[in-house]
């Protein structure tokens, strides 16, 4: 079978932004450079050893029409929401939250000697599921399977499938792949991504060569950078003298209209206006709608 290696479409250097009550982030999706990479709406990388960069956190705020995925590298974030969930996510843990029809939550990084670091991804929901009942999945680090390939790559399978190993998070509308990939020096990683699916990598440690054709020609990418792939069947990444750690994220695009306003992402402007009205009238959260 003929497989087509995916070439690089674009490389995005993250932009520094301040969000929440004053958290410094590096944003590579959902900002000025690339607003939407269907079905992904936002990708933020937070990470600092300095408490003043993160301790203000994200006090109680709403979401509607999306899923938010938080993956922690170090430190701790305490959270609570209007579903009654409360707890903490630490190094290696994942929180996959389906905001659906409406949720309010708080995400507060804790001041710790090791600082605070991780990622937040927003995945769009299809129109028919935007107002679904909110759901929350908390996946501790020990439940995330790890695969080592014969080429030496070590992969934490958060969602998707690597060589028959199924990811820890399932039942997500967009059926995404979310891999944390470490390739040691002199290694490589090859992964199939179905034709038509959106795919990107976020390089956050070291550097890697993104192989673009069968002759082995590649482009070097150094952290921090978000690499968007063109269409094709397979992606291939190699390392030489340095190792690399990156996230590989992919999913089938929705191809639906987008209306976004802050933490709300719907299909029409009217639905955004309704979200703002619901918030004002105290009918925002899903439980309230169910009984009205
Ligand atoms: Fe949030």
GROMACS .gro file of C-alpha atoms and ligand atoms in nm:
model
  293
    1UNK     CA    1   0.000   0.000   0.000
    2UNK     CA    2   0.122   0.346  -0.087
    3UNK     CA    3   0.145   0.573   0.211
    4UNK     CA    4   0.194   0.944   0.186
    5UNK     CA    5   0.416   1.121   0.438
    6UNK     CA    6   0.265   1.439   0.566
    7UNK     CA    7   0.465   1.754   0.493
    8UNK     CA    8   0.475   2.054   0.723
    9UNK     CA    9   0.207   2.310   0.644
   10UNK     CA   10   0.308   2.576   0.891
   11UNK     CA   11   0.516   2.624   1.206
   12UNK     CA   12   0.370   2.850   1.473
   13UNK     CA   13   0.585   3.015   1.733
   14UNK     CA   14   0.376   3.059   2.050
   15UNK     CA   15   0.262   3.408   2.151
   16UNK     CA   16   0.288   3.521   2.512
   17UNK     CA   17  -0.053   3.605   2.658
   18UNK     CA   18  -0.197   3.675   3.003
   19UNK     CA   19  -0.522   3.492   3.084
   20UNK     CA   20  -0.753   3.427   3.378
   21UNK     CA   21  -0.672   3.647   3.676
   22UNK     CA   22  -0.314   3.697   3.551
   23UNK     CA   23  -0.155   3.372   3.434
   24UNK     CA   24   0.127   3.392   3.180
   25UNK     CA   25   0.081   3.146   2.893
   26UNK     CA   26   0.224   3.059   2.555
   27UNK     CA   27  -0.062   3.039   2.304
   28UNK     CA   28  -0.021   2.876   1.966
   29UNK     CA   29  -0.384   2.807   1.870
   30UNK     CA   30  -0.684   3.030   1.925
   31UNK     CA   31  -0.474   3.344   1.914
   32UNK     CA   32  -0.374   3.599   1.654
   33UNK     CA   33  -0.169   3.360   1.439
   34UNK     CA   34  -0.413   3.072   1.395
   35UNK     CA   35  -0.764   3.107   1.529
   36UNK     CA   36  -0.899   2.760   1.450
   37UNK     CA   37  -0.754   2.431   1.340
   38UNK     CA   38  -1.074   2.231   1.300
   39UNK     CA   39  -1.175   2.075   1.545
   40UNK     CA   40  -0.915   2.235   1.776
   41UNK     CA   41  -0.997   2.581   1.907
   42UNK     CA   42  -0.719   2.667   2.145
   43UNK     CA   43  -0.384   2.535   2.260
   44UNK     CA   44  -0.203   2.692   2.556
   45UNK     CA   45   0.124   2.592   2.718
   46UNK     CA   46   0.166   2.712   3.074
   47UNK     CA   47   0.490   2.671   3.258
   48UNK     CA   48   0.687   2.875   3.502
   49UNK     CA   49   0.899   2.824   3.813
   50UNK     CA   50   0.782   3.166   3.940
   51UNK     CA   51   0.466   3.179   4.154
   52UNK     CA   52   0.376   3.529   4.031
   53UNK     CA   53   0.337   3.390   3.677
   54UNK     CA   54   0.061   3.144   3.771
   55UNK     CA   55  -0.075   3.177   4.126
   56UNK     CA   56  -0.361   3.415   4.031
   57UNK     CA   57  -0.514   3.120   3.843
   58UNK     CA   58  -0.852   3.098   3.676
   59UNK     CA   59  -1.130   3.186   3.924
   60UNK     CA   60  -1.486   3.062   3.855
   61UNK     CA   61  -1.569   3.105   3.484
   62UNK     CA   62  -1.814   2.955   3.234
   63UNK     CA   63  -1.772   2.728   2.930
   64UNK     CA   64  -2.024   2.612   2.670
   65UNK     CA   65  -2.007   2.414   2.345
   66UNK     CA   66  -1.656   2.269   2.385
   67UNK     CA   67  -1.436   2.017   2.562
   68UNK     CA   68  -1.128   2.131   2.753
   69UNK     CA   69  -0.833   1.900   2.804
   70UNK     CA   70  -0.575   1.982   3.071
   71UNK     CA   71  -0.253   1.779   3.082
   72UNK     CA   72  -0.010   1.850   3.363
   73UNK     CA   73   0.368   1.816   3.339
   74UNK     CA   74   0.457   1.941   3.684
   75UNK     CA   75   0.301   2.114   3.982
   76UNK     CA   76  -0.064   2.097   4.080
   77UNK     CA   77  -0.394   2.258   3.982
   78UNK     CA   78  -0.690   2.245   4.217
   79UNK     CA   79  -1.032   2.264   4.059
   80UNK     CA   80  -1.402   2.259   4.134
   81UNK     CA   81  -1.709   2.294   3.917
   82UNK     CA   82  -2.087   2.322   3.915
   83UNK     CA   83  -2.121   1.944   3.864
   84UNK     CA   84  -1.993   1.908   4.218
   85UNK     CA   85  -1.651   1.781   4.115
   86UNK     CA   86  -1.355   1.901   4.316
   87UNK     CA   87  -1.000   1.776   4.335
   88UNK     CA   88  -0.652   1.825   4.214
   89UNK     CA   89  -0.458   1.738   3.900
   90UNK     CA   90  -0.087   1.677   3.934
   91UNK     CA   91   0.212   1.579   3.722
   92UNK     CA   92   0.114   1.340   3.444
   93UNK     CA   93  -0.262   1.363   3.513
   94UNK     CA   94  -0.527   1.457   3.259
   95UNK     CA   95  -0.860   1.628   3.306
   96UNK     CA   96  -1.096   1.594   3.012
   97UNK     CA   97  -1.399   1.812   3.063
   98UNK     CA   98  -1.701   1.821   2.835
   99UNK     CA   99  -1.856   2.161   2.901
  100UNK     CA  100  -2.154   2.081   2.679
  101UNK     CA  101  -2.460   2.294   2.756
  102UNK     CA  102  -2.292   2.486   3.035
  103UNK     CA  103  -2.057   2.457   3.326
  104UNK     CA  104  -1.881   2.695   3.561
  105UNK     CA  105  -1.545   2.596   3.699
  106UNK     CA  106  -1.238   2.720   3.876
  107UNK     CA  107  -0.879   2.616   3.796
  108UNK     CA  108  -0.625   2.729   4.054
  109UNK     CA  109  -0.254   2.642   4.021
  110UNK     CA  110  -0.093   2.578   4.358
  111UNK     CA  111   0.235   2.738   4.455
  112UNK     CA  112   0.487   2.456   4.463
  113UNK     CA  113   0.869   2.442   4.467
  114UNK     CA  114   0.871   2.274   4.124
  115UNK     CA  115   0.655   2.551   3.973
  116UNK     CA  116   0.363   2.477   3.747
  117UNK     CA  117   0.350   2.344   3.393
  118UNK     CA  118   0.123   2.179   3.141
  119UNK     CA  119  -0.115   2.229   2.853
  120UNK     CA  120  -0.476   2.313   2.785
  121UNK     CA  121  -0.642   2.216   2.459
  122UNK     CA  122  -0.996   2.308   2.354
  123UNK     CA  123  -1.174   2.059   2.130
  124UNK     CA  124  -1.489   2.172   1.954
  125UNK     CA  125  -1.816   1.982   1.992
  126UNK     CA  126  -2.034   1.908   1.688
  127UNK     CA  127  -2.358   2.112   1.668
  128UNK     CA  128  -2.570   1.816   1.781
  129UNK     CA  129  -2.367   1.775   2.102
  130UNK     CA  130  -2.304   2.137   2.197
  131UNK     CA  131  -2.583   2.144   2.454
  132UNK     CA  132  -2.518   1.794   2.589
  133UNK     CA  133  -2.500   1.721   2.962
  134UNK     CA  134  -2.159   1.828   3.097
  135UNK     CA  135  -1.918   1.546   3.177
  136UNK     CA  136  -1.591   1.528   3.355
  137UNK     CA  137  -1.314   1.266   3.329
  138UNK     CA  138  -1.022   1.274   3.567
  139UNK     CA  139  -0.743   1.041   3.458
  140UNK     CA  140  -0.458   0.991   3.704
  141UNK     CA  141  -0.109   0.947   3.560
  142UNK     CA  142  -0.089   0.576   3.654
  143UNK     CA  143  -0.389   0.497   3.431
  144UNK     CA  144  -0.226   0.637   3.117
  145UNK     CA  145  -0.065   0.350   2.923
  146UNK     CA  146   0.294   0.388   2.808
  147UNK     CA  147   0.430   0.223   2.495
  148UNK     CA  148   0.794   0.187   2.390
  149UNK     CA  149   0.844   0.129   2.017
  150UNK     CA  150   1.125  -0.070   1.854
  151UNK     CA  151   1.268   0.263   1.730
  152UNK     CA  152   1.313   0.375   2.089
  153UNK     CA  153   1.025   0.623   2.119
  154UNK     CA  154   0.832   0.626   2.446
  155UNK     CA  155   0.469   0.728   2.418
  156UNK     CA  156   0.208   0.804   2.681
  157UNK     CA  157  -0.123   0.725   2.510
  158UNK     CA  158  -0.369   0.977   2.651
  159UNK     CA  159  -0.621   0.924   2.370
  160UNK     CA  160  -0.607   0.727   2.045
  161UNK     CA  161  -0.422   0.408   1.964
  162UNK     CA  162  -0.053   0.321   1.933
  163UNK     CA  163   0.032  -0.028   1.808
  164UNK     CA  164  -0.287  -0.173   1.956
  165UNK     CA  165  -0.262   0.008   2.290
  166UNK     CA  166  -0.578   0.206   2.349
  167UNK     CA  167  -0.557   0.548   2.517
  168UNK     CA  168  -0.689   0.619   2.864
  169UNK     CA  169  -0.956   0.864   2.747
  170UNK     CA  170  -1.236   0.727   2.533
  171UNK     CA  171  -1.588   0.828   2.433
  172UNK     CA  172  -1.488   1.175   2.313
  173UNK     CA  173  -1.703   1.322   2.035
  174UNK     CA  174  -1.417   1.417   1.801
  175UNK     CA  175  -1.242   1.079   1.863
  176UNK     CA  176  -0.907   1.255   1.894
  177UNK     CA  177  -0.556   1.124   1.925
  178UNK     CA  178  -0.350   1.282   2.205
  179UNK     CA  179   0.001   1.141   2.253
  180UNK     CA  180   0.292   1.254   2.469
  181UNK     CA  181   0.594   1.136   2.270
  182UNK     CA  182   0.955   1.120   2.388
  183UNK     CA  183   1.219   1.030   2.129
  184UNK     CA  184   1.572   0.981   2.267
  185UNK     CA  185   1.877   1.099   2.069
  186UNK     CA  186   1.918   0.899   1.748
  187UNK     CA  187   1.561   0.770   1.753
  188UNK     CA  188   1.251   0.805   1.542
  189UNK     CA  189   0.873   0.784   1.562
  190UNK     CA  190   0.634   0.699   1.282
  191UNK     CA  191   0.260   0.720   1.331
  192UNK     CA  192  -0.040   0.675   1.103
  193UNK     CA  193  -0.290   0.960   1.088
  194UNK     CA  194  -0.593   0.893   0.865
  195UNK     CA  195  -0.633   1.097   0.546
  196UNK     CA  196  -0.844   1.407   0.603
  197UNK     CA  197  -0.771   1.434   0.974
  198UNK     CA  198  -0.622   1.752   1.116
  199UNK     CA  199  -0.285   1.684   1.282
  200UNK     CA  200  -0.034   1.892   1.472
  201UNK     CA  201   0.266   1.845   1.699
  202UNK     CA  202   0.372   2.070   1.983
  203UNK     CA  203   0.746   2.048   2.049
  204UNK     CA  204   0.817   2.145   2.410
  205UNK     CA  205   1.158   1.993   2.487
  206UNK     CA  206   1.463   1.958   2.261
  207UNK     CA  207   1.444   1.947   1.884
  208UNK     CA  208   1.339   1.708   1.610
  209UNK     CA  209   1.355   1.658   1.236
  210UNK     CA  210   1.014   1.634   1.071
  211UNK     CA  211   1.063   1.401   0.776
  212UNK     CA  212   0.876   1.524   0.470
  213UNK     CA  213   0.949   1.272   0.193
  214UNK     CA  214   1.077   0.924   0.121
  215UNK     CA  215   1.429   1.057   0.059
  216UNK     CA  216   1.444   1.141   0.428
  217UNK     CA  217   1.450   1.517   0.375
  218UNK     CA  218   1.341   1.687   0.691
  219UNK     CA  219   1.300   2.023   0.866
  220UNK     CA  220   1.440   2.083   1.210
  221UNK     CA  221   1.203   2.222   1.471
  222UNK     CA  222   1.323   2.347   1.810
  223UNK     CA  223   1.099   2.396   2.115
  224UNK     CA  224   0.868   2.571   2.171
  225UNK     CA  225   0.681   2.539   1.841
  226UNK     CA  226   0.354   2.407   1.705
  227UNK     CA  227   0.385   2.222   1.375
  228UNK     CA  228   0.075   2.181   1.160
  229UNK     CA  229   0.090   1.896   0.909
  230UNK     CA  230  -0.052   1.886   0.556
  231UNK     CA  231  -0.283   1.598   0.469
  232UNK     CA  232  -0.144   1.246   0.418
  233UNK     CA  233  -0.140   0.906   0.589
  234UNK     CA  234   0.162   0.903   0.813
  235UNK     CA  235   0.390   1.133   1.013
  236UNK     CA  236   0.758   1.067   1.084
  237UNK     CA  237   0.986   1.244   1.329
  238UNK     CA  238   1.358   1.177   1.387
  239UNK     CA  239   1.621   1.290   1.632
  240UNK     CA  240   1.999   1.310   1.604
  241UNK     CA  241   2.225   1.438   1.884
  242UNK     CA  242   1.938   1.564   2.103
  243UNK     CA  243   1.616   1.402   2.218
  244UNK     CA  244   1.275   1.558   2.183
  245UNK     CA  245   0.946   1.560   2.369
  246UNK     CA  246   0.632   1.662   2.190
  247UNK     CA  247   0.258   1.619   2.186
  248UNK     CA  248   0.098   1.469   1.877
  249UNK     CA  249  -0.267   1.567   1.847
  250UNK     CA  250  -0.508   1.482   1.567
  251UNK     CA  251  -0.879   1.444   1.491
  252UNK     CA  252  -1.134   1.452   1.214
  253UNK     CA  253  -1.249   1.808   1.133
  254UNK     CA  254  -1.613   1.897   1.197
  255UNK     CA  255  -1.658   2.133   0.903
  256UNK     CA  256  -1.925   2.334   1.083
  257UNK     CA  257  -1.965   2.712   1.122
  258UNK     CA  258  -1.799   2.866   1.426
  259UNK     CA  259  -1.917   3.150   1.645
  260UNK     CA  260  -1.680   3.207   1.935
  261UNK     CA  261  -1.676   3.453   2.217
  262UNK     CA  262  -1.431   3.392   2.499
  263UNK     CA  263  -1.519   3.063   2.672
  264UNK     CA  264  -1.826   2.998   2.453
  265UNK     CA  265  -1.797   2.832   2.114
  266UNK     CA  266  -2.121   2.780   1.925
  267UNK     CA  267  -2.233   2.769   1.560
  268UNK     CA  268  -2.421   3.102   1.537
  269UNK     CA  269  -2.407   3.452   1.684
  270UNK     CA  270  -2.758   3.401   1.822
  271UNK     CA  271  -2.637   3.103   2.025
  272UNK     CA  272  -2.358   3.318   2.170
  273UNK     CA  273  -2.612   3.589   2.259
  274UNK     CA  274  -2.823   3.319   2.428
  275UNK     CA  275  -2.520   3.201   2.631
  276UNK     CA  276  -2.458   3.557   2.754
  277UNK     CA  277  -2.827   3.600   2.836
  278UNK     CA  278  -2.836   3.268   3.023
  279UNK     CA  279  -2.532   3.375   3.223
  280UNK     CA  280  -2.696   3.706   3.312
  281UNK     CA  281  -3.026   3.542   3.408
  282UNK     CA  282  -2.869   3.264   3.612
  283UNK     CA  283  -2.993   2.991   3.375
  284UNK     CA  284  -2.652   2.908   3.229
  285UNK     CA  285  -2.555   2.581   3.386
  286UNK     CA  286  -2.694   2.266   3.232
  287UNK     CA  287  -2.890   2.148   3.537
  288UNK     CA  288  -3.090   2.472   3.539
  289UNK     CA  289  -3.187   2.425   3.175
  290UNK     CA  290  -3.301   2.070   3.234
  291UNK     CA  291  -3.565   2.176   3.488
  292UNK     CA  292  -3.686   2.494   3.317
  293LIG    FE1  293  -1.179   2.679   3.208
   0.00000   0.00000   0.00000
